[in-house]
Short mmCIF file of C-alpha atoms in Angstrom, two decimals:
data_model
loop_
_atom_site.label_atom_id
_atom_site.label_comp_id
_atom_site.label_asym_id
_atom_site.label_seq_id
_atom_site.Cartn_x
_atom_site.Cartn_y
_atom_site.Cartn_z
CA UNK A 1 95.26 23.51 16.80
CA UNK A 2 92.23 25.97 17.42
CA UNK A 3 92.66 27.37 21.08
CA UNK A 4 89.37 26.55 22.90
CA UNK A 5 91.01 28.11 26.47
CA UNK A 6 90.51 31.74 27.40
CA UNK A 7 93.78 33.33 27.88
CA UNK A 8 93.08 33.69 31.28
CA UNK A 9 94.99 31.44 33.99
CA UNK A 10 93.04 30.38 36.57
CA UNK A 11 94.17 29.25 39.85
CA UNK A 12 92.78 25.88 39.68
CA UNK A 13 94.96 25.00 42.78
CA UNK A 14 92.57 27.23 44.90
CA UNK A 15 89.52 24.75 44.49
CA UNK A 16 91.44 21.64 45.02
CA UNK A 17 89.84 21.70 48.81
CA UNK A 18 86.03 22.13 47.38
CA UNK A 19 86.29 19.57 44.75
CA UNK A 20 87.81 17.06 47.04
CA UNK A 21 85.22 17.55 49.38
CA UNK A 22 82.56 16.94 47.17
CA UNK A 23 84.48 14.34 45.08
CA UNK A 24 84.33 12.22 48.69
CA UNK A 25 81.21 13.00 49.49
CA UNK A 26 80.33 11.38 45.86
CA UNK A 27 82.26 8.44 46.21
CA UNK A 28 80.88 7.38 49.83
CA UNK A 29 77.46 7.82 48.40
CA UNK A 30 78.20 5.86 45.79
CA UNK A 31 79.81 3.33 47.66
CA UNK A 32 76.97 3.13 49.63
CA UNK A 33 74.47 2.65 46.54
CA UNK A 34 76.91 0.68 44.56
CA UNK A 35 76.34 -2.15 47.77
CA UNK A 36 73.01 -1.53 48.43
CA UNK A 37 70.81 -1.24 45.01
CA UNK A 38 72.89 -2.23 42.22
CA UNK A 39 70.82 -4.07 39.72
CA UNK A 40 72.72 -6.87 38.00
CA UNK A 41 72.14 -8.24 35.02
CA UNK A 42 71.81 -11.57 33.82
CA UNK A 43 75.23 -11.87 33.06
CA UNK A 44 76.01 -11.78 36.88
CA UNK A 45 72.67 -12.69 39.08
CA UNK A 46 72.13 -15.72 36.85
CA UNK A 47 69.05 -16.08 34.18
CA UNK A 48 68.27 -17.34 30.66
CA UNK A 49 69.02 -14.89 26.78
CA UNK A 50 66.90 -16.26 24.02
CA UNK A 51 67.21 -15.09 21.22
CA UNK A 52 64.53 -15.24 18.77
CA UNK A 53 64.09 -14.32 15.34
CA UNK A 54 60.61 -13.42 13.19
CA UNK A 55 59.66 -13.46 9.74
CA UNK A 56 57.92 -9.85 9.85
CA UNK A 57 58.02 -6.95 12.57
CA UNK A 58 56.93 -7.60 15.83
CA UNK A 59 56.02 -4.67 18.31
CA UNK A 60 58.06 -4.63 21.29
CA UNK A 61 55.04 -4.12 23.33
CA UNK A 62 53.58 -7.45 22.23
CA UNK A 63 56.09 -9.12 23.62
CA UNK A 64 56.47 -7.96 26.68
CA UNK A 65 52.51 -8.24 27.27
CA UNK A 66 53.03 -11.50 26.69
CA UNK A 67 55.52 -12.07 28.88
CA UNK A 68 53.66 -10.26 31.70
CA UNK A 69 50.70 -12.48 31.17
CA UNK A 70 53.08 -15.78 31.35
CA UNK A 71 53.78 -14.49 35.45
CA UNK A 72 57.22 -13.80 33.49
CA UNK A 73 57.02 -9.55 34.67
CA UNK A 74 60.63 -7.59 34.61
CA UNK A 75 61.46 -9.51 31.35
CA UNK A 76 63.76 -7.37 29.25
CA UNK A 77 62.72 -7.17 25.57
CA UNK A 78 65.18 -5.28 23.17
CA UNK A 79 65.60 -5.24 19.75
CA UNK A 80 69.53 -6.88 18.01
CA UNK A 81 71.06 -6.41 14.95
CA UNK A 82 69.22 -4.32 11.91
CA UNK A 83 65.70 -3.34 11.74
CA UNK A 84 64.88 -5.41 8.76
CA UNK A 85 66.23 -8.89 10.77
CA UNK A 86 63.58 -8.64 13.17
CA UNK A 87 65.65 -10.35 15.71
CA UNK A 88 64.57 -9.75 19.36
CA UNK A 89 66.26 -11.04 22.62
CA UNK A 90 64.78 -11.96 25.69
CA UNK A 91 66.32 -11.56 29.07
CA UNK A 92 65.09 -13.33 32.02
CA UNK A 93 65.36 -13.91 35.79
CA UNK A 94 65.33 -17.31 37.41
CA UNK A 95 67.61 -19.66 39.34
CA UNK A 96 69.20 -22.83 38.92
CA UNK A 97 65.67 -24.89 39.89
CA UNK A 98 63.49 -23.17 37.46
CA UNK A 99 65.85 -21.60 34.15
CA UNK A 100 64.98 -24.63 32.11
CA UNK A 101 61.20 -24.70 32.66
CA UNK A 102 61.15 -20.91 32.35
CA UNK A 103 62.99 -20.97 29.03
CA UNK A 104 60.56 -23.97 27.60
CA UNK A 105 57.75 -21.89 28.81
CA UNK A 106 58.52 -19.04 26.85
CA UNK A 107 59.66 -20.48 23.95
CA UNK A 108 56.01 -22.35 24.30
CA UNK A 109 54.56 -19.04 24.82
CA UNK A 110 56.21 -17.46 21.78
CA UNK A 111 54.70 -20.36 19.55
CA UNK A 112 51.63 -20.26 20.16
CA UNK A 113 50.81 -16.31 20.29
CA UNK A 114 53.52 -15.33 17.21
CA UNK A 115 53.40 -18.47 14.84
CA UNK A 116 52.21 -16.38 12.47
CA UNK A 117 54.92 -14.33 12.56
CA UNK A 118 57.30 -17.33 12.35
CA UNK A 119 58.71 -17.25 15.67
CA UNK A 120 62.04 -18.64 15.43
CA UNK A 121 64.21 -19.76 18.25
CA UNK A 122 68.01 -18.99 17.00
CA UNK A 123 69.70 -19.17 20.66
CA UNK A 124 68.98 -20.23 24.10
CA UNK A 125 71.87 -18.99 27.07
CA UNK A 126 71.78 -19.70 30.61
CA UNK A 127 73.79 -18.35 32.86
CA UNK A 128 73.20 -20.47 36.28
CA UNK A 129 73.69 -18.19 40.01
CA UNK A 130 77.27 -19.40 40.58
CA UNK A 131 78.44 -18.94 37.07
CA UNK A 132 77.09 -14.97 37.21
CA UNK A 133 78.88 -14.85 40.48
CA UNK A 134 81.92 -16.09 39.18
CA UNK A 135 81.77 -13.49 36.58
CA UNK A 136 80.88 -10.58 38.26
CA UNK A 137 84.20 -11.64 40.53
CA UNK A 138 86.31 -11.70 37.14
CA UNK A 139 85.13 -8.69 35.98
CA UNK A 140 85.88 -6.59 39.51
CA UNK A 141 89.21 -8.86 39.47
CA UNK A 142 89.76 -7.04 35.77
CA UNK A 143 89.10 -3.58 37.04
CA UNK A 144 91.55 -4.23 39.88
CA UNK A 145 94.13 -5.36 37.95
CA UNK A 146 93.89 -2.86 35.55
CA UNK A 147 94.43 -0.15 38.33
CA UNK A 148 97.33 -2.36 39.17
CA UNK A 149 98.86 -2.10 36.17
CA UNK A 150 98.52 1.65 35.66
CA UNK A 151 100.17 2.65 39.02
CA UNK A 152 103.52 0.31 38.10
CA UNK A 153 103.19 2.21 34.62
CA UNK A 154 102.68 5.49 35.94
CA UNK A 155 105.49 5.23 38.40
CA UNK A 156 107.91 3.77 36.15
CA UNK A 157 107.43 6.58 33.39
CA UNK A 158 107.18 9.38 35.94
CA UNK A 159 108.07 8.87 39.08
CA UNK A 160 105.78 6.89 42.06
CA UNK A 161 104.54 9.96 43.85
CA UNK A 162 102.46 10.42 41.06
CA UNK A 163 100.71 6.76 41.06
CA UNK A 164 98.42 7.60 44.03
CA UNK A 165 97.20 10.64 42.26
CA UNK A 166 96.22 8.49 39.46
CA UNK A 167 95.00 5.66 40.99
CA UNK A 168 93.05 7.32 43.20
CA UNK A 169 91.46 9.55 40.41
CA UNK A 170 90.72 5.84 39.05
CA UNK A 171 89.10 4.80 41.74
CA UNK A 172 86.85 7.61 42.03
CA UNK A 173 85.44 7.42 38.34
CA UNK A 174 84.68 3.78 38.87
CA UNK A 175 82.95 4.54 41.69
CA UNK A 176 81.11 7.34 40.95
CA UNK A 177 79.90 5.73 37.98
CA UNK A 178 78.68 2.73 38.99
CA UNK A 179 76.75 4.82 42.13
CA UNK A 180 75.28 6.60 39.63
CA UNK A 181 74.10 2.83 37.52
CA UNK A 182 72.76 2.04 41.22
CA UNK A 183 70.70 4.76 41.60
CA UNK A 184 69.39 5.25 38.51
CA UNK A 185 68.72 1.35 38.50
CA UNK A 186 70.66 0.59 35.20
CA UNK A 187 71.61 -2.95 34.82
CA UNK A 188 75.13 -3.83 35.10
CA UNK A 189 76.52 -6.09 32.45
CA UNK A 190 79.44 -7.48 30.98
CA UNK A 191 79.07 -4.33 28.56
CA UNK A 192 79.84 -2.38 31.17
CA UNK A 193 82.50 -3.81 32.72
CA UNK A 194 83.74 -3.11 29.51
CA UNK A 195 82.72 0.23 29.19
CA UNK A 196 84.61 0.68 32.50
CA UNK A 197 87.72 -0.86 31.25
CA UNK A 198 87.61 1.91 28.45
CA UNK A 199 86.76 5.07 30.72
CA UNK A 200 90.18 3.57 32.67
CA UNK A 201 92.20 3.99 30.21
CA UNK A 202 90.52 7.34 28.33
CA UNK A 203 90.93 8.64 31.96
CA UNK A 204 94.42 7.77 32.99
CA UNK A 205 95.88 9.69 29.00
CA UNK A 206 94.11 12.64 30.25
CA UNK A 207 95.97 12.40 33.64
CA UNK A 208 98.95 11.11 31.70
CA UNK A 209 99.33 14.74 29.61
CA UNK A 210 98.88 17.01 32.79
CA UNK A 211 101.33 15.08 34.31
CA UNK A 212 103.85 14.90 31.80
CA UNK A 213 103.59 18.98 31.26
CA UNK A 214 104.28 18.75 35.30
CA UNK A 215 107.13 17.29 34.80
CA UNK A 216 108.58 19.39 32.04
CA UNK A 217 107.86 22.37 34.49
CA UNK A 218 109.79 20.89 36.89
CA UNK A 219 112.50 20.16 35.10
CA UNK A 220 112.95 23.97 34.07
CA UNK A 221 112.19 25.65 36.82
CA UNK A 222 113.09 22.70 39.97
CA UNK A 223 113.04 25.76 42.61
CA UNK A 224 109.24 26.40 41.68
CA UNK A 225 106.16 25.11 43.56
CA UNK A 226 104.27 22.12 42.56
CA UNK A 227 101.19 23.95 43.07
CA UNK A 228 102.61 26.42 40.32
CA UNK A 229 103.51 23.81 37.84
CA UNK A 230 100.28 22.36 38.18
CA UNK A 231 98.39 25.60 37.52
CA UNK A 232 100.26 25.99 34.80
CA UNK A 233 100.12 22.52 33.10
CA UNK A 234 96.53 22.65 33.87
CA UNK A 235 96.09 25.82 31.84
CA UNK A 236 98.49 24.31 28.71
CA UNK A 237 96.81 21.92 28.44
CA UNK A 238 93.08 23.31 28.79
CA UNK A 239 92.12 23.60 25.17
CA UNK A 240 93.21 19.88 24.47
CA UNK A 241 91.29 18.65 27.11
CA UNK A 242 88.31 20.69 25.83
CA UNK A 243 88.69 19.68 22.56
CA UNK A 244 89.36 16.01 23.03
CA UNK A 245 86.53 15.38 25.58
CA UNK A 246 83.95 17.22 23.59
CA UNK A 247 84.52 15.54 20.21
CA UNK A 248 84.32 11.96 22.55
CA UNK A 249 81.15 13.13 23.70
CA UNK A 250 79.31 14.04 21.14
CA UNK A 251 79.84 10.45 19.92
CA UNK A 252 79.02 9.01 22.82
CA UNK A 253 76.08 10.63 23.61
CA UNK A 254 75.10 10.35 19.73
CA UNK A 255 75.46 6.12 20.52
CA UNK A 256 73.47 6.69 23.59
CA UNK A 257 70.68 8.36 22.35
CA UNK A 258 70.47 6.62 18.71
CA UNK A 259 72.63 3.36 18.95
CA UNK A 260 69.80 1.35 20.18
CA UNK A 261 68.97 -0.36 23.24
CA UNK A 262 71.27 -3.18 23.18
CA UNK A 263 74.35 -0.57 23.47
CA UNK A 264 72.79 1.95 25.46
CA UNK A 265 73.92 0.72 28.95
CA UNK A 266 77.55 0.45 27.34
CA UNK A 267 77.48 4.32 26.04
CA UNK A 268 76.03 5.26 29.08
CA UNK A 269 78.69 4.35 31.22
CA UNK A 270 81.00 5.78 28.19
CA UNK A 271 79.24 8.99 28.52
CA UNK A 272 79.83 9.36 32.69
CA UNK A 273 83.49 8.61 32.36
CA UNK A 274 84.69 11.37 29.89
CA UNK A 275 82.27 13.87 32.00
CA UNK A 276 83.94 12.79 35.10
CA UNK A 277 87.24 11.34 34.04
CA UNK A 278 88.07 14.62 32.80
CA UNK A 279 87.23 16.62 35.84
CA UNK A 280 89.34 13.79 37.80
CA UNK A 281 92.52 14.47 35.85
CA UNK A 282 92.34 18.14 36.89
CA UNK A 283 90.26 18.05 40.15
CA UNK A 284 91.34 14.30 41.60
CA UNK A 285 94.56 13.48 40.40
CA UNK A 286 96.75 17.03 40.66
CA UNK A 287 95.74 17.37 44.24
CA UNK A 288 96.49 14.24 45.05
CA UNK A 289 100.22 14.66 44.15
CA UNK A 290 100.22 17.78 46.11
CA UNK A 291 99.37 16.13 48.97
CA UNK A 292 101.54 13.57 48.56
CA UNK A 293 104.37 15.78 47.78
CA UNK A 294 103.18 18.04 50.94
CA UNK A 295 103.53 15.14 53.00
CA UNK A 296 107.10 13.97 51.91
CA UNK A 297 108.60 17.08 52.21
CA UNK A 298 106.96 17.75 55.88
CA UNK A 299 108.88 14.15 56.92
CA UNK A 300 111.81 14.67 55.02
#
């Protein structure tokens, strides 16, 4: 393997007390967004998808004109499948009083301005209030158990003073990343509850491989430091992780930029979680431990 990693060892142990500080700084702001000015989707605050399909291209523009001139403003218009299907879907707001007559309004409204262009109503989806609540429980139920599940794994494989290291590196991508959805007021979707499910598990191998090189120091050398071992797994394993994250990037971002809008929130969150999943596996996780470790030898 081609050794991306200056030879030089640095003492990554030294900044564990900087980067925690600013990792909780990050993650209290982001709480504080995540409660405060998260935009959810339709998926989750309740609304109507319709998809509809033309004979010939429509501008995007068009549509949405139209939909600002039906009262219908903060409609989401985006493009689905190839460009040659000219299929279009149409997100909108409502509640359980007013989804149906919104839905027969714009499907009215899309007759009469695009027949023409053959306006053709292929699906109509609502989501009522309590059945986006219900979902956006499920999905933070998912998350949750998922962390769950990760700590019994890690523990069993390693040993359960590293679980909180993990788990709490977890904890602080999700976060962070959904902060970051809040204040940049990107919708939050099933996609991305997805999205997050995937940055979970990208983020806990990367932790996984420092800690198993811990452990292997360890096992040589059990009079060393943990601090030591960690500097030097960290190190080991520096050109893999700067290999492996890059190459995941540059697809991601490649998604993000030409994928299209319908994936973009999805590749987006993608995109955040190798960035900071991989700085959590080194920064987040490894302190952590030491703490941990710090801790039960001062009560032992």
């Amino acid at each position: 393997m081609i050794d991306f990693a200056p030879k030089k060892q640095f003492n990554f142990a030294s900044m564990f007390g900087m980067t925690s500080t600013v990792s909780s700084i990050l993650v209290v702001l982001s709480l504080i967004a995540l409660f405060s000015n998260m935009k959810y989707g339709v998926d989750f605050s309740g609304g109507a998808e319709i998809q509809v399909k033309f004979n010939e291209k429509v501008p995007m523009g068009d549509i949405r004109k139209l939909m600002d001139r039906e009262g219908l403003k903060g409609t989401q218009v985006q493009s689905i499948g190839e460009a040659n299907e000219n299929e279009v879907l149409l997100k909108l707001q409502g509640d359980e009083t007013n989804l149906n007559q919104i839905s027969e309004q714009v499907q009215q409204a899309l007759a009469k301005n695009f027949s023409e262009s053959g306006a053709n109503i292929r699906k109509v989806d609502i989501v009522g209030p309590k059945a986006g609540s219900s979902l956006r429980l499920s999905g933070f139920q998912a998350m949750a158990w998922a962390l769950i599940a990760i700590m019994i794994y890690i523990g069993l494989r390693f040993d359960f003073k590293y679980s909180p290291g993990a788990i709490i590196a977890l904890f602080h991508d999700v976060s962070i990343i959904l902060g970051i959805f809040a204040i940049t007021g990107t919708e939050f979707t099933l996609q991305v509850v997805a999205a997050l499910l995937a940055v979970i598990g990208y983020s806990v191998n990367d932790t996984v491989i420092v800690y198993d090189r811990v452990r292997e120091h360890e096992q040589k050398l059990p009079e060393g430091k943990l601090s030591d071992h960690i500097n030097l797994a960290v190190n080991e394993t520096l050109s893999r992780t700067i290999l492996t994250s890059g190459t995941t990037l540059f697809v991601s971002l490649s998604m993000f930029f030409f994928g299209g809008q319908a994936i973009r929130g999805f590749f987006f969150a993608i995109t955040l979680g190798v960035i900071i999943g991989t700085y959590s596996s080194i920064f987040i996780a490894a302190p952590i431990t030491l703490f941990f470790d710090r801790l039960k030898n001062k009560s032992a």
